[in-house]
Each structure stands twice: as structure tokens, then as C-alpha cells.
Amino acid sequence: MKGLVRRRLALATLGVLCFAAVGSTRQSPTVAIEDVTLAEGTGGTTTATFRVVLRNPNLAESRVYYLTGGGSATAGTSNWSYAGGLTIPTSGTASPYPATLNVSGMTGTIQHLAVRIDALTHTFPADIDMLLVGPTGQAVMIMSDRGGSDDVAGVSFTLMDGAPPIPTPIVPGTYAPTDNAPVGETLPAPAPSGPYGSTLSAFNGTNPNGQWRVYVVDDQSSDGGALGGVTLFIATTASGADYIPRAGLLTFPPGTPAQWVTLPVAADAVAEPDETVNVQLFSPTNVAIADPLGTATILNDDGGVGPKPPRGLRVDSIAGSLLTLRWDPPLVGPVPNGYVLEAGTSPGGVIASLPLGPARTFSINAPSGSFYLRLRSTTAGGTSAVSNEVVAHVGVPVAPSAPADLLGNVGTSRVALSWRNTFTGAAPSTIVLDVSGTLSGSLPLGVTDTFTFNGMPNGTYTFSVRGVNAGGSGPSSAPVTLTFPGTCTGVLQAPSHFDVYRVGNVLTLLWDPPDLGPAPTGYVLSASGAVSGSLPLSARGFSAAVPPGTYVFDVRSTHFCGTGALTTPPVAITVP
């Protein structure tokens, strides 16, 4: 209670004594796609799930397109081209009409089709109608009445379902088949009569072999041009593709902090090198692209894979001399029966090695100094290579690192903030909350990772937090801007890095706060199986001795407006 009173008085003092009202500039919204790592699997398909994050959202809907391609994984497409060239008159059918290309020797049925328009030249592209007819009679208008009046000269572009419409002017890129023709339009014979399809998926499930026909017509007068050719990219059910190319549109309604791109990846039992596949963001609306490229690393798990190193070694906390590390287990290879911690005073150096058990967290009272730490997994078959390396600064005058994942939430005049203290620098001795906007100032909070206050004066404020210690003031977190009075907006996200592990009959559950959406003020841990129930918590962890049985756990965030989503999937663990 005394601490809350001090915070209220301090915040009031900031407003009354120190600062006049000033303007506040809200950061522009940005979108970024994250990398992902997954095990390939040994049969069927597995899924690469890319998270696309919207930061600094405003009240407008944001949109961005995505497109797969690149990396060492193969899309399994075969290319077939008509490269003889077409002449497009000022009015009427092109020569030849149709242009034909023959596909042969492919097995399976079509699973994916993309079309490249090669070297289009025209003084009024919107005059062009272009129809693609497959060997079994499916007909798709791939371009009609698009591109406006802007001249194009030798422009090549690709058509794929899910991409944005063909633009004006037409520039190189990937677009969806786009038909703006009047309803019921039919091209001159010998083209088949309409109506025509509008998506290339109309060819899915059909036999690719045989004659493909491209009918091009200029349906106006005075303007003409030429087409260098047309190329088909065909993937079939028997093409042996690592993945099927995809394009699509992600939409972020107001309050939506993230969307996901899911990409099925073929799994097999063939020993092969690890592979990668990329997803690129493009054509944004009401948002800027901060990171356009996400890479999925597909780890081989076939052919006698040996022990793999742990993933994501991180300093979880430093409290005085007590240093706590956390890490994730390998995604592939044998399950570790333990770990080995290596420590040195220089990058890669080893002055001590300490064998650890199977738990994925470790705490130690460390001497003062700066230490370079890394882990190895141990199995019956040997010891892995080293994990990533981290630096821990214990009891030395090094400024703190910037807090991460600052989130905010508004409930009328209430404010809630949460963040994650980081430890690439030394531990903070206090966290300072910096406020600018309608009122401005700085407020020391002690060593904490949350802040709540009821009674914010009306206005718009930008908040950030930073750590301070004997080494100085560290850099600030990314800011968050909130307006009061207001109501809870946005979807409360699930906690991140949810982990459950067992040592004997003692279960330990750990999680981090969400890194997106509104700020949580607490958590609810739920259990089913050998025991059922829910437990409200303010801390981000729980440990208890339990009797034998199988337990299933999940956790959700809460705040003063409700509860958020459960962690997915739930984590099951058996105590023998």
C-alpha cells in the first residue's frame, strides 16, 4: 500500500511541479515477419508457421501481402514456355491466335500453377484481354482491362493466386490474375465461350500434359503492342516439392497485433542437409514494412542424427550474485539426458565446465565478473556442439541493457504496463519510467517488470522504461503511446516461452509475458489430467511436488478487462 501511495504522489508531482503540457507524436505502424525453425518430420507434411507482427498500430485496418520463394528448399515446379512472340494489333486478335505450348512427360495432377507474362509492350495495357486454356478445357481470364493507359515496354511479371491485383502502371512483380472485363465477355472464336474462371486454382487436380493455349485480344482501337511469350510454372502431386508456393493477403483489423502465415512442408525419411524457405512481405496498406523477409530453417531429423545443441540460451535474471539461465531443448536428435555449462572470460574461452541435469534452467551464485557462457547437450551417444553464447555481467559496473516487449493497456483512467528486463548488460538496481505527452517526467519504480496506476489525467502519453545501476543509465525500451480516458483495445495474447519440466517428482512451470498486444496484470494456470483446476498467479512461474500421473498444463494472461488466449498447444508431462 505504501508503495502504491508513493507512486501516486510521484506521478502527481511530475504533472504538477515539473512539466507543462507538450505534444506527443505517435510512432507510425510497422509490420515485420519473424524467422522460424522446425523439424522436418519423417512422413506426410509438417507446417512452418511464420508470425507477422504489427507494432505501433493505429485505428485503421492494416494489410500486407506475402509471397513464398527463395532458400535451398525446392518448390518442385517445371517450367514450360511459349517464346515465339505475339503481335498485338491496334484492335482485334493477336498473331498467332492462339499461341500454343505443349507440356509432356509430367506425372500426377496439377497442385499449383503460376504464369509469367514475358516482355509485354503496349501503349494502353487496359485494352488487352488474355485467356489461358488448359489441355482439359479449363479457361481462366488471367488479365483483362487492367494496367490503365500507362505505356509498358518489355515488362515481365508473374501471376499467382493470392497476390495483389495487377497495378497501374504495370511494373515487374507478382500479381493475381485480374479480370475487370464486363460480366459475360467472350473472346472471339476459336477461343471457348465464357464465362471464364478468374483464379489459376481452376487448373488444380487436372492433367498438365497436352496443349495449352493463350488467346490475346486488343478490344479497343488506336493502341497496339507485342508480347515476348508466356511461361507456365507447374507443380504436380508427383513433383517431389519440398513446399508448394503460396501468396496471400494478411489483414490486421484494429486491435490485432499479429497474423500468421502457415506453409506446409513435405516430410520424408531421407537424410539430407538442413534446408531453408523464405516468405517475403510486400505491397503494404496503412503500414510500413520493417522486416520484409522471414526464413524457415527446416532441420533434418533423418539418418542417425546425433546430439544437437540446446537452443535459445539466455540470461533469465541476475539478482545480486544469483545468476539464472534458461534455454530450450534441441528440436531434432536424441532427447538430452543432461547438459554441460561452459564458462570463460573471453568469447569461446573455457575456464570451467559444469555438468547439469535435464532441467532447462539453472541458477548459481556467481563471482563478480563478466562471463561468456554456452551449453552442450549430453546423450548416451555423446555430446553436442555448443549452443549460442551469452555474456553475463555480475557485480561489475556495466549499464543495463534495454528492457524488451513493453506493452500498455488502458481501462478508463487506469494504466497497466508490462515489460521484460533483459540481461545482456548488468542487472538494473532500479527501473525508471519515462513519460512524455500531456504531462512529462521520470519515475523510479524499483526492480520490477510491471506498473499499474489508477487515476491518469486525461490526455495522450508516451511511456518507455530503462534500467539504471552503478554503471549508468541503460538505453530505453521501445515506447508505447496510450490515450486516457479509454477502453481496453486489442486482443490479450498468450504468454510466451511456456515451459514445463520435471526433476524427480517436482514440476516447474515457467513462462514469459506476451510480447504483443495489451499489457497483462496477472496469469491463470490451468491443469487437467491427474489433477484439475485453475490457479491465479501474479508471478510468471510455479513449482510443486506432485504424485505420479500425467498432467496437462496451459496458462493465460489476465488484465482488468478480462482474460486472454491459452498457450497452444497445452503441455503434457508424466511423473512416473
Short mmCIF file of C-alpha atoms in Angstrom, two decimals, residues 161-514:
data_model
loop_
_atom_site.label_atom_id
_atom_site.label_comp_id
_atom_site.label_asym_id
_atom_site.label_seq_id
_atom_site.Cartn_x
_atom_site.Cartn_y
_atom_site.Cartn_z
CA ASP A 161 -3.34 -16.69 -56.90
CA GLY A 162 -3.41 -14.69 -53.67
CA ALA A 163 -1.13 -11.86 -54.83
CA PRO A 164 -2.35 -8.24 -55.22
CA PRO A 165 -4.19 -7.19 -58.41
CA ILE A 166 -2.25 -6.15 -61.50
CA PRO A 167 -1.36 -2.47 -60.84
CA THR A 168 -1.37 0.72 -62.87
CA PRO A 169 1.22 1.24 -64.22
CA ILE A 170 2.33 -2.36 -64.69
CA VAL A 171 5.80 -2.92 -63.25
CA PRO A 172 7.74 -6.16 -62.64
CA GLY A 173 6.35 -8.11 -59.71
CA THR A 174 3.94 -10.87 -58.71
CA TYR A 175 0.20 -10.26 -59.04
CA ALA A 176 -3.06 -12.17 -59.04
CA PRO A 177 -4.92 -12.90 -62.28
CA THR A 178 -7.08 -9.79 -62.63
CA ASP A 179 -10.24 -9.59 -64.75
CA ASN A 180 -12.05 -6.25 -64.93
CA ALA A 181 -13.95 -7.15 -68.08
CA PRO A 182 -17.73 -6.73 -68.28
CA VAL A 183 -19.66 -9.71 -66.97
CA GLY A 184 -20.24 -12.29 -69.67
CA GLU A 185 -17.46 -11.08 -72.01
CA THR A 186 -16.44 -13.77 -74.51
CA LEU A 187 -13.33 -13.69 -76.72
CA PRO A 188 -13.58 -14.31 -80.48
CA ALA A 189 -13.52 -17.90 -81.78
CA PRO A 190 -11.70 -20.22 -81.76
CA ALA A 191 -11.45 -19.24 -78.07
CA PRO A 192 -14.00 -21.10 -75.97
CA SER A 193 -17.06 -19.13 -74.97
CA GLY A 194 -17.41 -17.74 -71.46
CA PRO A 195 -17.97 -17.46 -68.64
CA TYR A 196 -14.31 -17.86 -67.68
CA GLY A 197 -12.60 -18.65 -64.43
CA SER A 198 -10.68 -15.96 -62.56
CA THR A 199 -8.17 -17.97 -60.49
CA LEU A 200 -5.38 -20.31 -61.52
CA SER A 201 -6.60 -22.86 -58.97
CA ALA A 202 -9.21 -23.77 -61.61
CA PHE A 203 -6.46 -25.96 -63.12
CA ASN A 204 -5.72 -27.82 -59.86
CA GLY A 205 -6.43 -31.52 -60.00
CA THR A 206 -6.19 -31.67 -63.80
CA ASN A 207 -3.68 -33.40 -66.06
CA PRO A 208 -0.93 -30.94 -67.05
CA ASN A 209 0.08 -32.84 -70.18
CA GLY A 210 -1.17 -31.70 -73.57
CA GLN A 211 -1.66 -28.44 -75.43
CA TRP A 212 -2.05 -25.17 -73.53
CA ARG A 213 -3.47 -22.19 -75.43
CA VAL A 214 -3.09 -18.46 -74.83
CA TYR A 215 -5.62 -16.16 -76.52
CA VAL A 216 -4.73 -12.45 -76.61
CA VAL A 217 -7.13 -9.76 -77.87
CA ASP A 218 -6.98 -5.95 -78.08
CA ASP A 219 -10.61 -4.97 -77.53
CA GLN A 220 -10.25 -1.25 -78.33
CA SER A 221 -8.62 0.79 -81.12
CA SER A 222 -5.62 3.05 -81.76
CA ASP A 223 -3.11 1.31 -79.45
CA GLY A 224 -1.13 -1.88 -80.00
CA GLY A 225 1.95 -3.73 -78.87
CA ALA A 226 3.65 -7.10 -78.54
CA LEU A 227 4.19 -9.95 -76.13
CA GLY A 228 7.51 -11.79 -75.89
CA GLY A 229 5.97 -15.01 -74.62
CA VAL A 230 4.28 -16.85 -71.77
CA THR A 231 5.85 -19.24 -69.25
CA LEU A 232 3.97 -21.76 -67.10
CA PHE A 233 5.32 -22.92 -63.73
CA ILE A 234 3.61 -26.21 -62.89
CA ALA A 235 3.87 -28.23 -59.68
CA THR A 236 2.10 -31.59 -59.53
CA THR A 237 1.25 -34.06 -56.81
CA ALA A 238 4.21 -36.15 -58.00
CA SER A 239 6.77 -33.35 -58.43
CA GLY A 240 8.62 -34.05 -55.16
CA ALA A 241 8.33 -30.46 -53.97
CA ASP A 242 9.59 -29.51 -50.52
CA TYR A 243 6.75 -26.96 -50.40
CA ILE A 244 4.04 -25.54 -52.63
CA PRO A 245 4.44 -21.82 -53.49
CA ARG A 246 1.90 -19.50 -51.88
CA ALA A 247 0.86 -15.87 -51.93
CA GLY A 248 -1.79 -14.18 -49.85
CA LEU A 249 -3.09 -11.13 -48.03
CA LEU A 250 -2.80 -10.58 -44.29
CA THR A 251 -5.36 -8.22 -42.75
CA PHE A 252 -4.94 -6.61 -39.34
CA PRO A 253 -8.24 -5.21 -38.04
CA PRO A 254 -7.80 -2.56 -35.32
CA GLY A 255 -6.52 -4.20 -32.14
CA THR A 256 -4.95 -7.21 -33.91
CA PRO A 257 -1.22 -7.39 -33.08
CA ALA A 258 -0.22 -10.40 -35.18
CA GLN A 259 -1.21 -12.68 -38.01
CA TRP A 260 0.33 -15.93 -39.18
CA VAL A 261 1.50 -17.42 -42.47
CA THR A 262 1.36 -21.22 -42.49
CA LEU A 263 3.38 -23.09 -45.08
CA PRO A 264 3.05 -26.90 -45.38
CA VAL A 265 6.45 -28.56 -45.83
CA ALA A 266 6.86 -32.09 -47.19
CA ALA A 267 8.40 -34.52 -44.70
CA ASP A 268 10.47 -37.56 -45.64
CA ALA A 269 12.82 -40.16 -44.20
CA VAL A 270 15.77 -39.18 -46.40
CA ALA A 271 18.96 -37.97 -44.72
CA GLU A 272 19.77 -34.58 -46.25
CA PRO A 273 21.21 -31.21 -45.26
CA ASP A 274 19.06 -28.70 -43.42
CA GLU A 275 17.01 -26.57 -45.82
CA THR A 276 15.50 -23.09 -45.86
CA VAL A 277 12.50 -21.42 -47.44
CA ASN A 278 11.63 -17.71 -47.37
CA VAL A 279 8.43 -15.70 -47.08
CA GLN A 280 8.53 -12.07 -48.23
CA LEU A 281 6.18 -9.23 -47.30
CA PHE A 282 5.21 -6.65 -49.93
CA SER A 283 2.50 -4.20 -51.04
CA PRO A 284 1.54 -2.79 -47.60
CA THR A 285 -1.52 -0.62 -46.87
CA ASN A 286 -1.65 1.73 -43.84
CA VAL A 287 1.62 0.27 -42.52
CA ALA A 288 5.36 0.32 -43.28
CA ILE A 289 7.37 -2.89 -43.63
CA ALA A 290 10.13 -3.01 -41.00
CA ASP A 291 11.40 -6.52 -41.83
CA PRO A 292 10.24 -7.96 -45.17
CA LEU A 293 11.89 -11.38 -45.14
CA GLY A 294 11.19 -14.39 -42.91
CA THR A 295 13.26 -17.57 -43.22
CA ALA A 296 12.14 -21.03 -42.16
CA THR A 297 15.03 -23.35 -41.32
CA ILE A 298 13.95 -26.97 -41.81
CA LEU A 299 16.11 -29.24 -39.67
CA ASN A 300 16.89 -32.71 -40.97
CA ASP A 301 15.88 -35.38 -38.46
CA ASP A 302 16.71 -38.48 -40.54
CA GLY A 303 19.71 -40.74 -40.97
CA GLY A 304 21.15 -41.13 -37.47
CA VAL A 305 21.12 -37.51 -36.39
CA GLY A 306 23.50 -37.12 -33.47
CA PRO A 307 23.01 -34.97 -30.37
CA LYS A 308 22.13 -31.37 -31.18
CA PRO A 309 22.94 -28.32 -29.07
CA PRO A 310 20.34 -26.56 -26.93
CA ARG A 311 18.55 -23.56 -28.44
CA GLY A 312 17.98 -20.05 -27.21
CA LEU A 313 20.34 -19.92 -24.23
CA ARG A 314 19.56 -16.69 -22.38
CA VAL A 315 20.24 -14.96 -19.08
CA ASP A 316 16.83 -15.00 -17.42
CA SER A 317 17.70 -12.93 -14.36
CA ILE A 318 20.52 -11.58 -12.23
CA ALA A 319 19.64 -10.77 -8.62
CA GLY A 320 22.73 -9.78 -6.66
CA SER A 321 25.14 -12.61 -7.35
CA LEU A 322 22.39 -15.11 -8.24
CA LEU A 323 22.54 -15.79 -11.98
CA THR A 324 19.72 -17.74 -13.64
CA LEU A 325 19.93 -19.19 -17.15
CA ARG A 326 17.16 -20.65 -19.32
CA TRP A 327 17.25 -22.48 -22.63
CA ASP A 328 15.16 -24.60 -24.99
CA PRO A 329 15.87 -28.24 -25.89
CA PRO A 330 17.02 -29.27 -29.37
CA LEU A 331 14.26 -29.68 -31.95
CA VAL A 332 15.83 -32.77 -33.53
CA GLY A 333 18.12 -35.57 -32.46
CA PRO A 334 18.03 -37.70 -29.31
CA VAL A 335 16.49 -36.24 -26.17
CA PRO A 336 19.26 -34.92 -23.90
CA ASN A 337 19.77 -36.65 -20.56
CA GLY A 338 21.64 -33.59 -19.32
CA TYR A 339 23.63 -30.53 -20.28
CA VAL A 340 27.15 -29.18 -19.79
CA LEU A 341 27.64 -25.50 -18.99
CA GLU A 342 30.90 -23.94 -20.21
CA ALA A 343 32.14 -20.62 -18.86
CA GLY A 344 35.01 -18.39 -19.88
CA THR A 345 36.23 -14.82 -19.56
CA SER A 346 36.57 -14.33 -23.33
CA PRO A 347 34.46 -15.36 -26.33
CA GLY A 348 34.72 -19.13 -26.77
CA GLY A 349 37.01 -19.45 -23.78
CA VAL A 350 36.60 -22.21 -21.19
CA ILE A 351 37.82 -21.80 -17.63
CA ALA A 352 35.23 -24.17 -16.15
CA SER A 353 32.74 -26.85 -17.24
CA LEU A 354 29.82 -27.88 -15.08
CA PRO A 355 27.63 -30.94 -15.77
CA LEU A 356 23.92 -30.25 -15.27
CA GLY A 357 20.83 -32.41 -15.07
CA PRO A 358 17.92 -32.49 -17.55
CA ALA A 359 16.24 -29.30 -16.26
CA ARG A 360 16.20 -26.40 -18.72
CA THR A 361 17.00 -23.73 -16.16
CA PHE A 362 19.98 -23.29 -13.87
CA SER A 363 20.82 -20.85 -11.07
CA ILE A 364 24.20 -20.26 -9.48
CA ASN A 365 25.77 -17.74 -7.11
CA ALA A 366 28.44 -16.43 -9.46
CA PRO A 367 31.56 -14.46 -8.52
CA SER A 368 31.88 -10.89 -9.74
CA GLY A 369 32.96 -10.57 -13.33
CA SER A 370 31.83 -10.80 -16.96
CA PHE A 371 31.42 -14.37 -18.14
CA TYR A 372 30.91 -15.90 -21.59
CA LEU A 373 28.55 -18.87 -21.27
CA ARG A 374 27.43 -21.63 -23.60
CA LEU A 375 25.82 -25.10 -23.31
CA ARG A 376 26.17 -28.56 -24.78
CA SER A 377 23.59 -31.35 -24.76
CA THR A 378 24.61 -34.76 -23.47
CA THR A 379 23.07 -38.07 -24.58
CA ALA A 380 24.01 -41.74 -24.37
CA GLY A 381 25.55 -41.28 -27.81
CA GLY A 382 27.82 -38.37 -26.94
CA THR A 383 27.94 -34.61 -26.50
CA SER A 384 26.67 -31.98 -28.90
CA ALA A 385 28.33 -28.91 -30.32
CA VAL A 386 27.94 -25.69 -28.36
CA SER A 387 24.81 -23.56 -28.23
CA ASN A 388 24.71 -19.85 -28.81
CA GLU A 389 26.93 -17.88 -26.43
CA VAL A 390 25.70 -15.28 -23.93
CA VAL A 391 27.52 -12.82 -21.69
CA ALA A 392 26.57 -12.40 -18.02
CA HIS A 393 27.79 -9.34 -16.11
CA VAL A 394 27.70 -10.00 -12.35
CA GLY A 395 28.68 -7.28 -9.88
CA VAL A 396 30.55 -5.17 -12.42
CA PRO A 397 29.90 -1.51 -13.42
CA VAL A 398 28.18 -2.19 -16.73
CA ALA A 399 25.00 -0.29 -17.59
CA PRO A 400 21.79 -2.33 -18.01
CA SER A 401 20.52 -3.37 -21.40
CA ALA A 402 17.21 -2.04 -22.76
CA PRO A 403 14.04 -3.67 -21.43
CA ALA A 404 12.12 -5.54 -24.12
CA ASP A 405 8.48 -6.02 -25.11
CA LEU A 406 6.98 -3.01 -23.36
CA LEU A 407 3.19 -3.33 -23.52
CA GLY A 408 0.46 -0.96 -22.34
CA ASN A 409 -3.22 -1.13 -21.55
CA VAL A 410 -5.90 1.45 -20.81
CA GLY A 411 -9.03 0.96 -18.70
CA THR A 412 -10.77 4.35 -18.45
CA SER A 413 -8.22 6.20 -16.27
CA ARG A 414 -6.24 3.09 -15.34
CA VAL A 415 -2.91 2.24 -16.94
CA ALA A 416 -1.09 -1.09 -16.92
CA LEU A 417 2.40 -1.59 -18.29
CA SER A 418 4.46 -4.76 -18.54
CA TRP A 419 7.88 -5.46 -19.98
CA ARG A 420 10.72 -7.96 -19.83
CA ASN A 421 14.01 -6.95 -18.23
CA THR A 422 16.98 -8.14 -20.28
CA PHE A 423 20.47 -9.03 -19.14
CA THR A 424 22.91 -8.53 -21.97
CA GLY A 425 24.06 -5.70 -19.71
CA ALA A 426 24.34 -5.84 -15.92
CA ALA A 427 21.25 -6.10 -13.74
CA PRO A 428 19.39 -2.84 -13.03
CA SER A 429 19.20 -1.53 -9.48
CA THR A 430 16.03 0.31 -10.44
CA ILE A 431 13.75 0.73 -13.43
CA VAL A 432 12.88 4.27 -14.47
CA LEU A 433 9.57 5.01 -16.18
CA ASP A 434 9.85 7.95 -18.60
CA VAL A 435 6.62 9.70 -19.59
CA SER A 436 6.08 12.37 -22.25
CA GLY A 437 2.98 13.91 -23.76
CA THR A 438 0.21 15.76 -21.95
CA LEU A 439 2.43 15.60 -18.84
CA SER A 440 6.07 14.58 -18.84
CA GLY A 441 8.59 13.28 -16.34
CA SER A 442 10.51 10.30 -14.96
CA LEU A 443 9.54 7.97 -12.12
CA PRO A 444 11.85 5.40 -10.41
CA LEU A 445 9.98 2.14 -9.83
CA GLY A 446 12.49 -0.18 -8.15
CA VAL A 447 13.39 -3.54 -9.65
CA THR A 448 10.15 -4.60 -11.32
CA ASP A 449 8.70 -5.54 -14.69
CA THR A 450 5.15 -4.22 -14.25
CA PHE A 451 3.46 -0.90 -13.44
CA THR A 452 -0.18 -0.11 -12.74
CA PHE A 453 -1.81 3.18 -11.81
CA ASN A 454 -5.40 4.31 -11.41
CA GLY A 455 -6.16 7.99 -11.94
CA MET A 456 -4.29 9.06 -15.08
CA PRO A 457 -5.19 12.64 -16.08
CA ASN A 458 -6.90 12.85 -19.46
CA GLY A 459 -4.50 13.13 -22.38
CA THR A 460 -2.09 11.22 -24.60
CA TYR A 461 1.15 9.88 -23.12
CA THR A 462 4.17 8.04 -24.47
CA PHE A 463 5.81 5.64 -22.00
CA SER A 464 9.21 3.97 -22.04
CA VAL A 465 11.31 2.22 -19.41
CA ARG A 466 15.06 1.94 -18.82
CA GLY A 467 17.35 0.36 -16.27
CA VAL A 468 19.78 2.24 -14.05
CA ASN A 469 22.64 0.90 -11.92
CA ALA A 470 26.11 1.88 -10.76
CA GLY A 471 27.33 1.56 -14.35
CA GLY A 472 24.91 4.26 -15.53
CA SER A 473 21.58 4.53 -17.28
CA GLY A 474 20.87 1.95 -19.94
CA PRO A 475 19.03 2.51 -23.22
CA SER A 476 15.28 2.87 -23.22
CA SER A 477 12.79 0.28 -24.33
CA ALA A 478 10.71 0.83 -27.42
CA PRO A 479 7.96 3.29 -26.44
CA VAL A 480 4.21 2.75 -26.22
CA THR A 481 1.62 5.55 -26.62
CA LEU A 482 -1.71 5.48 -24.76
CA THR A 483 -4.65 7.90 -24.58
CA PHE A 484 -6.83 8.49 -21.49
CA PRO A 485 -9.70 8.07 -20.88
CA GLY A 486 -10.03 4.95 -22.98
CA THR A 487 -11.23 1.41 -23.07
CA CYS A 488 -9.35 -1.85 -23.40
CA THR A 489 -8.45 -2.44 -27.04
CA GLY A 490 -6.59 -5.26 -28.68
CA VAL A 491 -6.51 -8.98 -28.10
CA LEU A 492 -4.70 -10.08 -24.93
CA GLN A 493 -2.12 -12.56 -26.16
CA ALA A 494 -0.98 -15.83 -24.62
CA PRO A 495 2.20 -15.90 -22.53
CA SER A 496 5.35 -16.80 -24.45
CA HIS A 497 8.08 -19.41 -23.88
CA PHE A 498 5.80 -21.63 -21.78
CA ASP A 499 7.91 -24.49 -20.45
CA VAL A 500 7.24 -27.41 -18.10
CA TYR A 501 9.94 -29.74 -16.86
CA ARG A 502 10.38 -32.38 -14.18
CA VAL A 503 13.17 -33.15 -11.73
CA GLY A 504 12.14 -36.23 -9.79
CA ASN A 505 8.55 -35.59 -8.73
CA VAL A 506 8.93 -31.79 -8.74
CA LEU A 507 7.34 -29.97 -11.65
CA THR A 508 8.48 -26.48 -12.59
CA LEU A 509 6.46 -24.27 -14.94
CA LEU A 510 7.92 -21.08 -16.39
CA TRP A 511 6.70 -18.53 -18.92
CA ASP A 512 7.39 -15.03 -20.18
CA PRO A 513 4.82 -12.28 -20.64
CA PRO A 514 3.29 -11.76 -24.07
#
